[in-house]
Coordinates of C-alpha atoms and ligand atoms in Angstrom, one line a residue:
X1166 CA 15.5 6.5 56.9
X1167 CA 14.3 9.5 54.7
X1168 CA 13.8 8.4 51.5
X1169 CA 13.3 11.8 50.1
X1170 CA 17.1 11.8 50.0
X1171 CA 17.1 8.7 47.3
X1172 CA 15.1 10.2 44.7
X1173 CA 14.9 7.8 41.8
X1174 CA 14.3 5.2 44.8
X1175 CA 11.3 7.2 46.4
X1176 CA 9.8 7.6 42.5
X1177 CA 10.1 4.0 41.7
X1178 CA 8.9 3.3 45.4
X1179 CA 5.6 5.7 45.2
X1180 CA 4.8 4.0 41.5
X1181 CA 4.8 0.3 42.6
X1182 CA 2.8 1.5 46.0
X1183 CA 0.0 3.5 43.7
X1184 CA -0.7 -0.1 42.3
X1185 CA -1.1 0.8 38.8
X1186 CA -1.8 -2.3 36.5
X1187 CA 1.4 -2.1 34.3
X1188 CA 0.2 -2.1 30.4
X1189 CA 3.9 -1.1 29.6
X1190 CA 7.3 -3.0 30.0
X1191 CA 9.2 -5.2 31.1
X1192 CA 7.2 -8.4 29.9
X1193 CA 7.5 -10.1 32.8
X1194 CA 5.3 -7.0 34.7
X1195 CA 6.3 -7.0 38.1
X1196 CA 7.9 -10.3 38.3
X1197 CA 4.0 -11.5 37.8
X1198 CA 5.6 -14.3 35.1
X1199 CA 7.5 -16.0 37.6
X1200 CA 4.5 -16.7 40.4
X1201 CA 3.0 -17.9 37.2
X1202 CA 5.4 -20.2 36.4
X1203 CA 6.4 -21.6 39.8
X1204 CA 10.4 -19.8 39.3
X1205 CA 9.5 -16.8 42.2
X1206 CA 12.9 -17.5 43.7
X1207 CA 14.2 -15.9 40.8
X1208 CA 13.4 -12.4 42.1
X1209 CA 13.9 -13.4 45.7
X1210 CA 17.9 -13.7 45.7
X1211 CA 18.4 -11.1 43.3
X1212 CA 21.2 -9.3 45.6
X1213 CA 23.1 -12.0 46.8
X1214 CA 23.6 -13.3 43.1
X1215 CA 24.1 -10.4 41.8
X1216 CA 28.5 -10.9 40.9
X1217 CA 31.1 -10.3 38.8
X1218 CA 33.0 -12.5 36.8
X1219 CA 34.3 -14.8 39.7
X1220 CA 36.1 -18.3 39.0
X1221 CA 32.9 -20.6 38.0
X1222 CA 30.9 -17.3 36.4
X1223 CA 31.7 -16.7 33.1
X1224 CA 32.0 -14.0 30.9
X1225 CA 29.9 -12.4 28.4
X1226 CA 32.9 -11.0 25.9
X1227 CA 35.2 -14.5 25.8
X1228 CA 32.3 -16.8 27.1
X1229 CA 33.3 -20.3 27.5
X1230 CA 30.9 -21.6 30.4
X1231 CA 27.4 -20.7 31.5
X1232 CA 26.6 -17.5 29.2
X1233 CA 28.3 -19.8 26.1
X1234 CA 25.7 -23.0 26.9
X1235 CA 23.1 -20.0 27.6
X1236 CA 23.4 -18.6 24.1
X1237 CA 23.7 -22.0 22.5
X1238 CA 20.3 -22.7 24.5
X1239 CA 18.8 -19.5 23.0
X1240 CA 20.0 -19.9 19.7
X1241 CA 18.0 -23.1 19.3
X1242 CA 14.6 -21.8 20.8
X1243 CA 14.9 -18.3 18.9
X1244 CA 16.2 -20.2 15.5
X1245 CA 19.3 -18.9 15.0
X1246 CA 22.8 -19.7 13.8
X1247 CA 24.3 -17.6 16.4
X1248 CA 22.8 -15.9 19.5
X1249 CA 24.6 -12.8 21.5
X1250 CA 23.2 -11.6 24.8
X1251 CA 23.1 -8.2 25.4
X1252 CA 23.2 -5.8 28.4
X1253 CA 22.6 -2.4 26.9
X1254 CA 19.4 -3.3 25.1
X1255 CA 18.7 -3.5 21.5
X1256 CA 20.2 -0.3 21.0
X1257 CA 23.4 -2.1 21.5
X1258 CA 22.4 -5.1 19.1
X1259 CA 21.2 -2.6 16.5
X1260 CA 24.6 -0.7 16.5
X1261 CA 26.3 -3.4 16.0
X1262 CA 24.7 -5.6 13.4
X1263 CA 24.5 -2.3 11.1
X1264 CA 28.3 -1.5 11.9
X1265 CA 29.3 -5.2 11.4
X1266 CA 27.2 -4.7 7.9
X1267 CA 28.9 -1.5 6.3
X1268 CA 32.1 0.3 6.3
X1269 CA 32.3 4.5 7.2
X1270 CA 31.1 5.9 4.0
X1271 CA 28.8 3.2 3.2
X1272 CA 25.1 3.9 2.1
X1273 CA 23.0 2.1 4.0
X1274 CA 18.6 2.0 3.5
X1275 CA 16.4 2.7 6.8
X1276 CA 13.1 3.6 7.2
X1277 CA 12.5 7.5 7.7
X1278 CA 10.5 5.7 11.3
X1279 CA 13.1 4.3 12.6
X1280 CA 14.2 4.3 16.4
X1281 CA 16.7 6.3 17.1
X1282 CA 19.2 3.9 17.8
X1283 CA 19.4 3.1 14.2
X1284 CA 20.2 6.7 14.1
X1285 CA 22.6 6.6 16.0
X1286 CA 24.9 3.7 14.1
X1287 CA 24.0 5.7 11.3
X1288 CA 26.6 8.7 13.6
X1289 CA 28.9 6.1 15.3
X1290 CA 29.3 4.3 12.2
X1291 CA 29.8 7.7 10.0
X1292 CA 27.5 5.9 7.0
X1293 CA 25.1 7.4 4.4
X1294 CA 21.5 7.1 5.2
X1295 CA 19.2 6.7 2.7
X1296 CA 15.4 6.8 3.8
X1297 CA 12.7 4.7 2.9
X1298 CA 9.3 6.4 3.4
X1299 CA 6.7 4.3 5.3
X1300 CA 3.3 4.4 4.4
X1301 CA 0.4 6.6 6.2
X1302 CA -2.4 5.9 8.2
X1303 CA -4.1 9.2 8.3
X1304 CA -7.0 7.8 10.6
X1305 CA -4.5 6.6 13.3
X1306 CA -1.9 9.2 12.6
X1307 CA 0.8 6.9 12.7
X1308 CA 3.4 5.3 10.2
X1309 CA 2.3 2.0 9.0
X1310 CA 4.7 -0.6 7.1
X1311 CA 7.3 -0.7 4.2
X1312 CA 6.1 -1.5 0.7
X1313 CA 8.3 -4.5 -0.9
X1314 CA 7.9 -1.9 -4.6
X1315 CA 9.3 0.4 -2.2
X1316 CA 12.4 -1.4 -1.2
X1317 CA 12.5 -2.8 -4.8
X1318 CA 12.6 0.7 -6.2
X1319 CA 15.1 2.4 -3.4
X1320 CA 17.3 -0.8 -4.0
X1321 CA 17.0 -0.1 -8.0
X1322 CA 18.9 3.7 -7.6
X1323 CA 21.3 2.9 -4.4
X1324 CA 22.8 -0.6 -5.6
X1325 CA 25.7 -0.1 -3.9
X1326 CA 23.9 -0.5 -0.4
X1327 CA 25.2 -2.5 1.8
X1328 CA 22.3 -3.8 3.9
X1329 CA 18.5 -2.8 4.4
X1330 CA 16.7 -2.1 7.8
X1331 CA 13.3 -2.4 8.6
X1332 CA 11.8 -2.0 11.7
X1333 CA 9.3 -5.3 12.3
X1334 CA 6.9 -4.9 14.0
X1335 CA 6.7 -1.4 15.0
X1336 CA 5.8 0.2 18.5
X1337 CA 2.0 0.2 17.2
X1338 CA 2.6 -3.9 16.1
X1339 CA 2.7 -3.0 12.9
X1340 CA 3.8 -6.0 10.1
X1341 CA 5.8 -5.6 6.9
X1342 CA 5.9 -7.8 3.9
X1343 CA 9.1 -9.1 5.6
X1344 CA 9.1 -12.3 3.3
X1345 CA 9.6 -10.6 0.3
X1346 CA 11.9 -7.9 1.4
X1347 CA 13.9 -10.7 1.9
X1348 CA 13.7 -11.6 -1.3
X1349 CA 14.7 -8.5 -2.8
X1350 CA 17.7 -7.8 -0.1
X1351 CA 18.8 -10.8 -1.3
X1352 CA 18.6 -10.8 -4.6
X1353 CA 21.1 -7.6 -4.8
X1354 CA 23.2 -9.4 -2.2
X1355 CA 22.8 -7.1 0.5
X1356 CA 22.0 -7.8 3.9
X1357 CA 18.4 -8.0 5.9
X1358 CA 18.9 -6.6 8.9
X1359 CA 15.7 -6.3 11.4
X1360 CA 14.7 -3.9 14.1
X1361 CA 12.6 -6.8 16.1
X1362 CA 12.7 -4.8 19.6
X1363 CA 9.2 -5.5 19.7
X1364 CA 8.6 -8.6 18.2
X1365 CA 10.6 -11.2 20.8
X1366 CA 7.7 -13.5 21.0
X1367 CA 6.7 -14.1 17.6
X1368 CA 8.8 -17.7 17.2
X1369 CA 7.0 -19.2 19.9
X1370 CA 3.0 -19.5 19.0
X1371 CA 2.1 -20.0 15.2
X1372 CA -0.8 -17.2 15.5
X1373 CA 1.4 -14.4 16.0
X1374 CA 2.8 -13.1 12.6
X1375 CA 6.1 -14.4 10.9
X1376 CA 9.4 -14.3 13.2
X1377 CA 12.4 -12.3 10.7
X1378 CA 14.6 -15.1 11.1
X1379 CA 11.9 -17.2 9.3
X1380 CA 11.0 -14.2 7.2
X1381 CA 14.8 -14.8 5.9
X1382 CA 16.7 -12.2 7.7
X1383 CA 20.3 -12.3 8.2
X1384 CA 20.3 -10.4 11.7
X1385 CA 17.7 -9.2 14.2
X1386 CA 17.9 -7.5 17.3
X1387 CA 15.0 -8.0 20.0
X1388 CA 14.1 -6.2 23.1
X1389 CA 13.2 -9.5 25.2
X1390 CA 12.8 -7.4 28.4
X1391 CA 9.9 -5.4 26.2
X1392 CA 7.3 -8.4 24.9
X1393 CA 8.8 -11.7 27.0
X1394 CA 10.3 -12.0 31.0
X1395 CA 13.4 -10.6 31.0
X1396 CA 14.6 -7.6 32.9
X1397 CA 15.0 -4.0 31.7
X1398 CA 18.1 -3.6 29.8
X1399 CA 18.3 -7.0 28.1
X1400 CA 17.9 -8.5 24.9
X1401 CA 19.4 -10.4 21.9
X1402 CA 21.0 -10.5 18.9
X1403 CA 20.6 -13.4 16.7
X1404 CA 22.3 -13.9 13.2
X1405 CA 21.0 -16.9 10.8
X1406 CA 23.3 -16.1 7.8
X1407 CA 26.6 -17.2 5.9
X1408 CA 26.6 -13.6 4.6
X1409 CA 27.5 -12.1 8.0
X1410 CA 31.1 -11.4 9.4
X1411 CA 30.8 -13.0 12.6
X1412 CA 33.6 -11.7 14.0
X1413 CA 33.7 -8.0 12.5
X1414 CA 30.4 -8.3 14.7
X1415 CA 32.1 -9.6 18.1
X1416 CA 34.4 -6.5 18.0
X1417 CA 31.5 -4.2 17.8
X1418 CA 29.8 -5.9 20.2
X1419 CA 32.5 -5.8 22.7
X1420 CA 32.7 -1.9 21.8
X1421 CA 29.4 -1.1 22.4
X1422 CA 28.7 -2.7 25.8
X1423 CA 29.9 -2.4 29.2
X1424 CA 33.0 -4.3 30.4
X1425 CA 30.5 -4.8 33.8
X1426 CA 27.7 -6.7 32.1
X1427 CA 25.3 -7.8 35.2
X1428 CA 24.8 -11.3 35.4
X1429 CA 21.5 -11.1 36.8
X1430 CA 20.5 -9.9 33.2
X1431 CA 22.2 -12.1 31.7
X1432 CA 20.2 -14.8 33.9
X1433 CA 17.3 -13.3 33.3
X1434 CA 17.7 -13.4 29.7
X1435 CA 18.2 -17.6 30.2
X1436 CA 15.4 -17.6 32.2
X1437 CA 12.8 -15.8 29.5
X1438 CA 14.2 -18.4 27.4
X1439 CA 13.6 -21.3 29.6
X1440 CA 9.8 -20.1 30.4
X1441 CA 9.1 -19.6 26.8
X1442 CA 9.9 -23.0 25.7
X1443 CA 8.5 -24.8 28.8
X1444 CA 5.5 -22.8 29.0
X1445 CA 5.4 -19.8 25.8
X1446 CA 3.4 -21.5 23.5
X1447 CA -0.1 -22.1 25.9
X1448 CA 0.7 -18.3 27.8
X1449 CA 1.2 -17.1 24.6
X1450 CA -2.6 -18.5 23.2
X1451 CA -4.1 -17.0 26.5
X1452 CA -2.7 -14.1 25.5
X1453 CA -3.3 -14.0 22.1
X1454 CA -6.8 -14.4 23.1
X1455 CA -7.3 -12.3 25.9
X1456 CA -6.0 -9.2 23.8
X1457 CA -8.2 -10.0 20.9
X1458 CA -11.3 -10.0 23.2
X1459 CA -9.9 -6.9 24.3
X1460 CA -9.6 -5.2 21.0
X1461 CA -13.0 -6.9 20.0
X1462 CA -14.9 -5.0 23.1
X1463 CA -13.6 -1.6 22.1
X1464 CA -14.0 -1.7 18.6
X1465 CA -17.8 -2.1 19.7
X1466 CA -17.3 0.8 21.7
X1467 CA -18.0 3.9 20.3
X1468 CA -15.7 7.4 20.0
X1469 CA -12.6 4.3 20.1
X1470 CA -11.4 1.6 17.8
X1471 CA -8.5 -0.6 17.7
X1472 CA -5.4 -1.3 15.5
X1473 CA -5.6 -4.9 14.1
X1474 CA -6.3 -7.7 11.5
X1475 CA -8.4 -5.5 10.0
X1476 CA -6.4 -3.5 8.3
X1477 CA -4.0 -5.6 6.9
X1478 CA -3.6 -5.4 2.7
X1479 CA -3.7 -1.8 3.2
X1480 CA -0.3 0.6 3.8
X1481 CA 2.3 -1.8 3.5
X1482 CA 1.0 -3.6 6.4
X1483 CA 0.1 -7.5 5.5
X1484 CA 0.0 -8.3 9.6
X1485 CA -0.3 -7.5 13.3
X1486 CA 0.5 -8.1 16.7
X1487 CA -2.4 -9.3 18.1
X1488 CA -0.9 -8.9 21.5
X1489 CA -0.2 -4.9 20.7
X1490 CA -3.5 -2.9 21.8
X1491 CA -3.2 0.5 19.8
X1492 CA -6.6 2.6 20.6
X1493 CA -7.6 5.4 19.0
X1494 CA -9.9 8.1 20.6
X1495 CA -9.9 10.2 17.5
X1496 CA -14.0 9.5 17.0
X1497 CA -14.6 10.8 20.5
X1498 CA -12.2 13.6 20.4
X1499 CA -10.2 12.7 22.9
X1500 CA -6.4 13.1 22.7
X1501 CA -3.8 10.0 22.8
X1502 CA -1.7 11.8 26.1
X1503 CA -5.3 12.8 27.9
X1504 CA -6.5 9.4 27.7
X1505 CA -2.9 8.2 29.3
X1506 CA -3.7 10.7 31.6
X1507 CA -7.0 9.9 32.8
X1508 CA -6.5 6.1 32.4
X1509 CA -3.7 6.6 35.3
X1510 CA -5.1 9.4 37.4
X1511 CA -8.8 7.5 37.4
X1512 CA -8.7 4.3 36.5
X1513 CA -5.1 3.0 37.9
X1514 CA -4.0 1.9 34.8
X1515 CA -0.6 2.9 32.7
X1516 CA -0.1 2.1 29.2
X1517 CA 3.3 2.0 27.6
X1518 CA 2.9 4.9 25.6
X1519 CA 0.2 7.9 23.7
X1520 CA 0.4 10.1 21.0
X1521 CA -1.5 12.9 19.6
X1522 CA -4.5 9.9 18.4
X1523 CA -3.4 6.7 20.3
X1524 CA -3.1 4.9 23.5
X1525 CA -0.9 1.8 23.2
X1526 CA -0.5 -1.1 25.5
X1527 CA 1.7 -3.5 25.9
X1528 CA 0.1 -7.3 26.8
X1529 CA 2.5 -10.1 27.8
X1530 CA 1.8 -13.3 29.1
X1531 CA 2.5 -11.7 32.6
X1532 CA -0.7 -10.4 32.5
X1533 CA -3.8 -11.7 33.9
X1534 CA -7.1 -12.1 32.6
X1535 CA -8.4 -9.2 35.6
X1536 CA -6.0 -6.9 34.2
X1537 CA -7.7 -7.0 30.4
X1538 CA -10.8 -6.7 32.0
X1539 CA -10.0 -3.5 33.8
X1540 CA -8.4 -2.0 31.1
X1541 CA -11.2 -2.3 28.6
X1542 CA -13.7 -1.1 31.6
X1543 CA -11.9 1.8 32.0
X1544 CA -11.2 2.8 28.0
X1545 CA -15.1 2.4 28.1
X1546 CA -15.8 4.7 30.7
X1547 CA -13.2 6.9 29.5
X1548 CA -14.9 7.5 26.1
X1549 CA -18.1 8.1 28.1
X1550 CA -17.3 10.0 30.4
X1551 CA -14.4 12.4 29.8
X1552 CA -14.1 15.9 29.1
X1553 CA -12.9 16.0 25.5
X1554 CA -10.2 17.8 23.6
X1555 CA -10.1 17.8 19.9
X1556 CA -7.0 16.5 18.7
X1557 CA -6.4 18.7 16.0
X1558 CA -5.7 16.9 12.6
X1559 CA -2.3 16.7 11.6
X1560 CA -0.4 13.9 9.6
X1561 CA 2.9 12.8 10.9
X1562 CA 3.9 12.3 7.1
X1563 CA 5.7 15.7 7.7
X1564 CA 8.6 14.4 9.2
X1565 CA 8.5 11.0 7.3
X1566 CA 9.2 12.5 3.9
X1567 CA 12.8 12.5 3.8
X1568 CA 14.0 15.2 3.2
X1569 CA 18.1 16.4 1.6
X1570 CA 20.1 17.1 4.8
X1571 CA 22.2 19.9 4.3
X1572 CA 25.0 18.0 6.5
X1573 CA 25.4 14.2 7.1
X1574 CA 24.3 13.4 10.8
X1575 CA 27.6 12.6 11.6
X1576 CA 29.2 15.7 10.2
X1577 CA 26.6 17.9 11.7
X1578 CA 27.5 16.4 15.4
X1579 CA 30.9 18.2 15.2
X1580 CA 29.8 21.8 14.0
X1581 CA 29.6 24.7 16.6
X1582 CA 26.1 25.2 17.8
X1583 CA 23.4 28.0 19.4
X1584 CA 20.3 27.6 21.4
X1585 CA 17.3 29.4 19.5
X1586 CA 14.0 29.8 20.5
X1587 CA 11.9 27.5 18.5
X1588 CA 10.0 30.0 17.3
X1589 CA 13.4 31.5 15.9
X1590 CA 14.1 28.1 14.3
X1591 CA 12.4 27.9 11.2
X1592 CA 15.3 27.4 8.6
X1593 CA 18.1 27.0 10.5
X1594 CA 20.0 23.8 10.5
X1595 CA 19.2 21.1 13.0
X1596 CA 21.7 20.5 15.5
X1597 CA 21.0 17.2 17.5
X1598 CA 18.4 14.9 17.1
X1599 CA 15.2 15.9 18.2
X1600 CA 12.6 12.5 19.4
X1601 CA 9.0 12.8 20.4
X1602 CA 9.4 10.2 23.6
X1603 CA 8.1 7.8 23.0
X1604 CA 8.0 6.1 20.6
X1605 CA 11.4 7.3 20.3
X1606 CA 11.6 7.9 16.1
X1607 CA 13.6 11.6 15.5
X1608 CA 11.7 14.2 13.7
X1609 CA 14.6 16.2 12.9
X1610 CA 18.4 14.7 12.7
X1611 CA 21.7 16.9 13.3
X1612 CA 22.1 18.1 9.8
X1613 CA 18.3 18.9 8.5
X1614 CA 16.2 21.7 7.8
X1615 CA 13.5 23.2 10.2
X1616 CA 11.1 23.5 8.2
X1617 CA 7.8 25.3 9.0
X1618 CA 5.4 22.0 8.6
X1619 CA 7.6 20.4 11.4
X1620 CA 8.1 23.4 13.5
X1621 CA 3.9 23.3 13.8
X1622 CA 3.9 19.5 13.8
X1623 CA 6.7 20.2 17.2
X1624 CA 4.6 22.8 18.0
X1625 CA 1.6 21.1 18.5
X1626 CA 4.0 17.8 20.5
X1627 CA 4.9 20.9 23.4
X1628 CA 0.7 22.0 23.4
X1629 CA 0.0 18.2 23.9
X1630 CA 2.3 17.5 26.7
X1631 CA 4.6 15.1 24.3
X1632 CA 7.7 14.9 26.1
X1633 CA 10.3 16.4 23.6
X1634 CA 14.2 15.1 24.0
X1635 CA 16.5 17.9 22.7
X1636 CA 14.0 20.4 22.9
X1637 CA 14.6 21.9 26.6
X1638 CA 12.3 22.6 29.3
X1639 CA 12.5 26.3 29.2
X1640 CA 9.8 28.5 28.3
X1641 CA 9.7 29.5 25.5
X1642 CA 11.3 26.2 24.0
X1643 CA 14.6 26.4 22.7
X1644 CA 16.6 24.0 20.0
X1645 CA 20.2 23.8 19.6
X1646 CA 20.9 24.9 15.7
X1647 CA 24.4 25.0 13.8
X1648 CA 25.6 28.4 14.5
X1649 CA 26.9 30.0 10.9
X1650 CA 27.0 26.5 9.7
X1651 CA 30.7 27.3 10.9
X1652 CA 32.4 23.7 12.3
X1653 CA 33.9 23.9 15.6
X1654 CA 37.4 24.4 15.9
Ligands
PLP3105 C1 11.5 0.1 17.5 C2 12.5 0.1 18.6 N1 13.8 -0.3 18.3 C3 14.8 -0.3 19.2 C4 14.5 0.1 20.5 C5 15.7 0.1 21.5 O1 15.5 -1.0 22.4 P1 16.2 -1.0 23.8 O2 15.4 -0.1 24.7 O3 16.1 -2.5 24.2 O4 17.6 -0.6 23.7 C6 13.2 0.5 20.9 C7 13.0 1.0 22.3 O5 11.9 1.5 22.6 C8 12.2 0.5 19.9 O6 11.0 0.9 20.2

């Protein structure tokens, strides 16, 4: 067989044989979880279970059998009133919760650093976004957490909102005041709805910071196949509120997924479930503690230092995921996307993501103790040894000050457009969504000025090897603009 004439086979193929140790998702890295728990028969029948709805399998839009007893299994670990599988991620969860939550026309509050899928209900669901500014960690680079006074004051000019968003915790593991956002959502009688793609595994160990269905949200949506075992693709939505329209929220969900939903992730999804409450809770403290040795080794290190504990109290940001390893080279000069370069090239080892300042890995309990080891071996020698490249100095908080789009996203989707040089760009009107990948968060959304501090702050993405979706990959770079600002006909 040539497998040169199976591409995305032969690319998947030539990863797993390079051996890298997987700092990235899905949490249950390389099945690794399920030798560890004695359930390896899991991954070994994958094909021959993998059906459709046959007599005796049920099915995940009308469920009335396994996937019903499934969700009723998971809504009891995860604390909730109601929990929905899903097989088109959290982006799926996240579009519906906010549609279920607000009617076309509708404001509804997001942080400026949301994902894009948020954006995106923001188009499907034709609302009006209006943007909560995170705070700045200049050190890092990155956006930190919300502000309750923030919230409060937002809350205080758009009290016709329907519902808040907040993303918790971010990519970085990144903790708002979630508690007291609550508070305030509430108190105006909106709804709390929470962007938890990343926080899964909070509910099940007490050192890892406060779930959102504790904090008092109404809905979260969580990537289980990023931060527990569960396969790519699935996740959860979980509701734990009187204030929510149930089923205004099954039609969206049915809307926004396949008609095909694999019942191997659906399985999958039972089986995270099943591990974390036989097992979570003492994985989990290895974990927990592993990644804190981790993050204690490098902050002795010097040219790197590691997001954590530390900096809590300060830019919104009252906790972190201690199982999040966010380093920062910016004391030895060293870029975020060299180090991910060198870390795989030299040292075998791929993290889940880097920008301009910043490595970040993801730690599950799939890992092993061996695999911390390496990794804080080789971000040692890294700082040692590596050629370095000064990253130059530039604040994100370009594209996180919300700016007064000329067009609402969803309007802007519908207008005729031109592909400009991005060097011709500066002033014209965004066309489509433009996301450094990842972490995924647009810079510039259909409808918005290019203005020249984001053109630079692109710029400087393209010189850095940040992978830009909706920029394309000729030379020069071009960007799809509003042509006359004329709509299509
Ligand atoms: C903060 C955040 N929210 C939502 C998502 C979407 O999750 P999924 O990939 O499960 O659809 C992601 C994915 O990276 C994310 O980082």
């Amino acid at each position: 067989m040539n497998i040169d004439c199976i591409p995305i086979l032969k690319s998947l193929r030539a990863y797993k044989n390079e051996g890298a140790v997987p700092f990235h998702m899905p949490g249950h890295k390389r099945g690794n979880i399920y030798k560890k728990t004695g359930l390896d028969f899991l991954s070994e029948d994958i094909l021959a279970l993998d059906t459709t709805e046959v007599p005796g399998v049920d099915n995940l839009h009308c469920p009335e059998g396994a996937v019903l007893e499934a969700q009723g299994l998971a809504a009891e670990a995860f604390g909730a009133d109601y929990t929905f599988f899903l097989v088109n991620g959290t982006t799926s969860g996240i579009y519906s919760m906010i549609m279920a939550s607000a009617n076309p026309g509708d404001k509804i509050i997001i942080p400026r650093n949301c994902h894009r899928s948020v954006y995106g209900a923001v188009i499907l669901g034709r609302l009006i976004p209006v943007y909560i500014e995170p705070e700045i960690d200049d050190e890092f680079g990155i956006a930190m957490g919300i502000k309750p006074e923030t919230v409060e004051n937002i809350l205080e000019k758009h009290s016709d909102a329907k519902a808040v968003v907040i993303t918790n915790p971010t990519f970085y593991g990144v903790c708002s005041d979630l508690k007291r956002i609550a508070e305030i959502v509430h108190s105006r009688g909106m709804l709390l709805l929470v962007d938890e793609a990343h926080g899964s595994h909070f509910c099940f160990n007490e050192r890892l910071p406060i779930s959102a269905l504790e904090a008092g949200a109404d809905m979260t949506s969580q990537s289980i196949h990023k931060t527990l075992p569960s396969m790519t693709q699935s996740s959860m939505l979980h509701v734990k509120s009187e204030r929510v329209d149930i089923e205004k929220l099954k039609v969206f969900l049915q809307l926004v997924q396949t008609t095909s939903p694999s019942h191997i992730l659906l399985a999958s999804l039972d089986a995270a479930r099943f591990i974390m409450q036989q097992y979570g809770h003492e994985l989990l403290d290895d974990a927990i503690d592993w990644s804190n040795w981790a993050r204690s080794e490098i902050n002795d290190t010097e040219g790197c230092c590691c997001l954590g504990p530390d900096r809590a109290g300060r830019y919104g940001a009252v906790d972190f995921d201690p199982t999040r390893l966010t380093v920062n080279f910016g004391a030895s000069g060293l870029s975020g996307t060299k180090a991910e370069e060198i870390l795989r090239k030299n040292f075998k080892i791929q993290v889940e993501m880097s920008d301009l300042y910043n490595i970040v890995a993801i730690t599950t309990i799939g890992d092993y103790r061996s695999d911390y080891e390496a990794f804080v071996n080789a971000v040692k020698k890294l700082v040692e040894t590596a050629e370095k490249r000064k990253a130059k100095a530039m604040a994100p908080a370009v594209f996180f000050r919300p700016q007064e789009p000329s067009l609402m996203p969803w309007e802007a989707v519908y207008y005729e457009k031109e592909q400009v040089d991005m060097g011709q760009s500066i002033g014209r009107i965004c066309g489509e969504m433009i996301i450094p990948y990842p972490p995924g968060i647009p810079v510039l959304m259909p409808g918005e000025t290019i203005s020249r501090e984001i053109y630079e702050y692109l710029k400087l993405c393209v010189e850095y090897g940040i992978k830009l979706n909706g920029i394309s990959d000729s030379k020069p770079k071009k960007v799809w603009v509003l042509k006359n600002n004329k709509k299509e006909v």
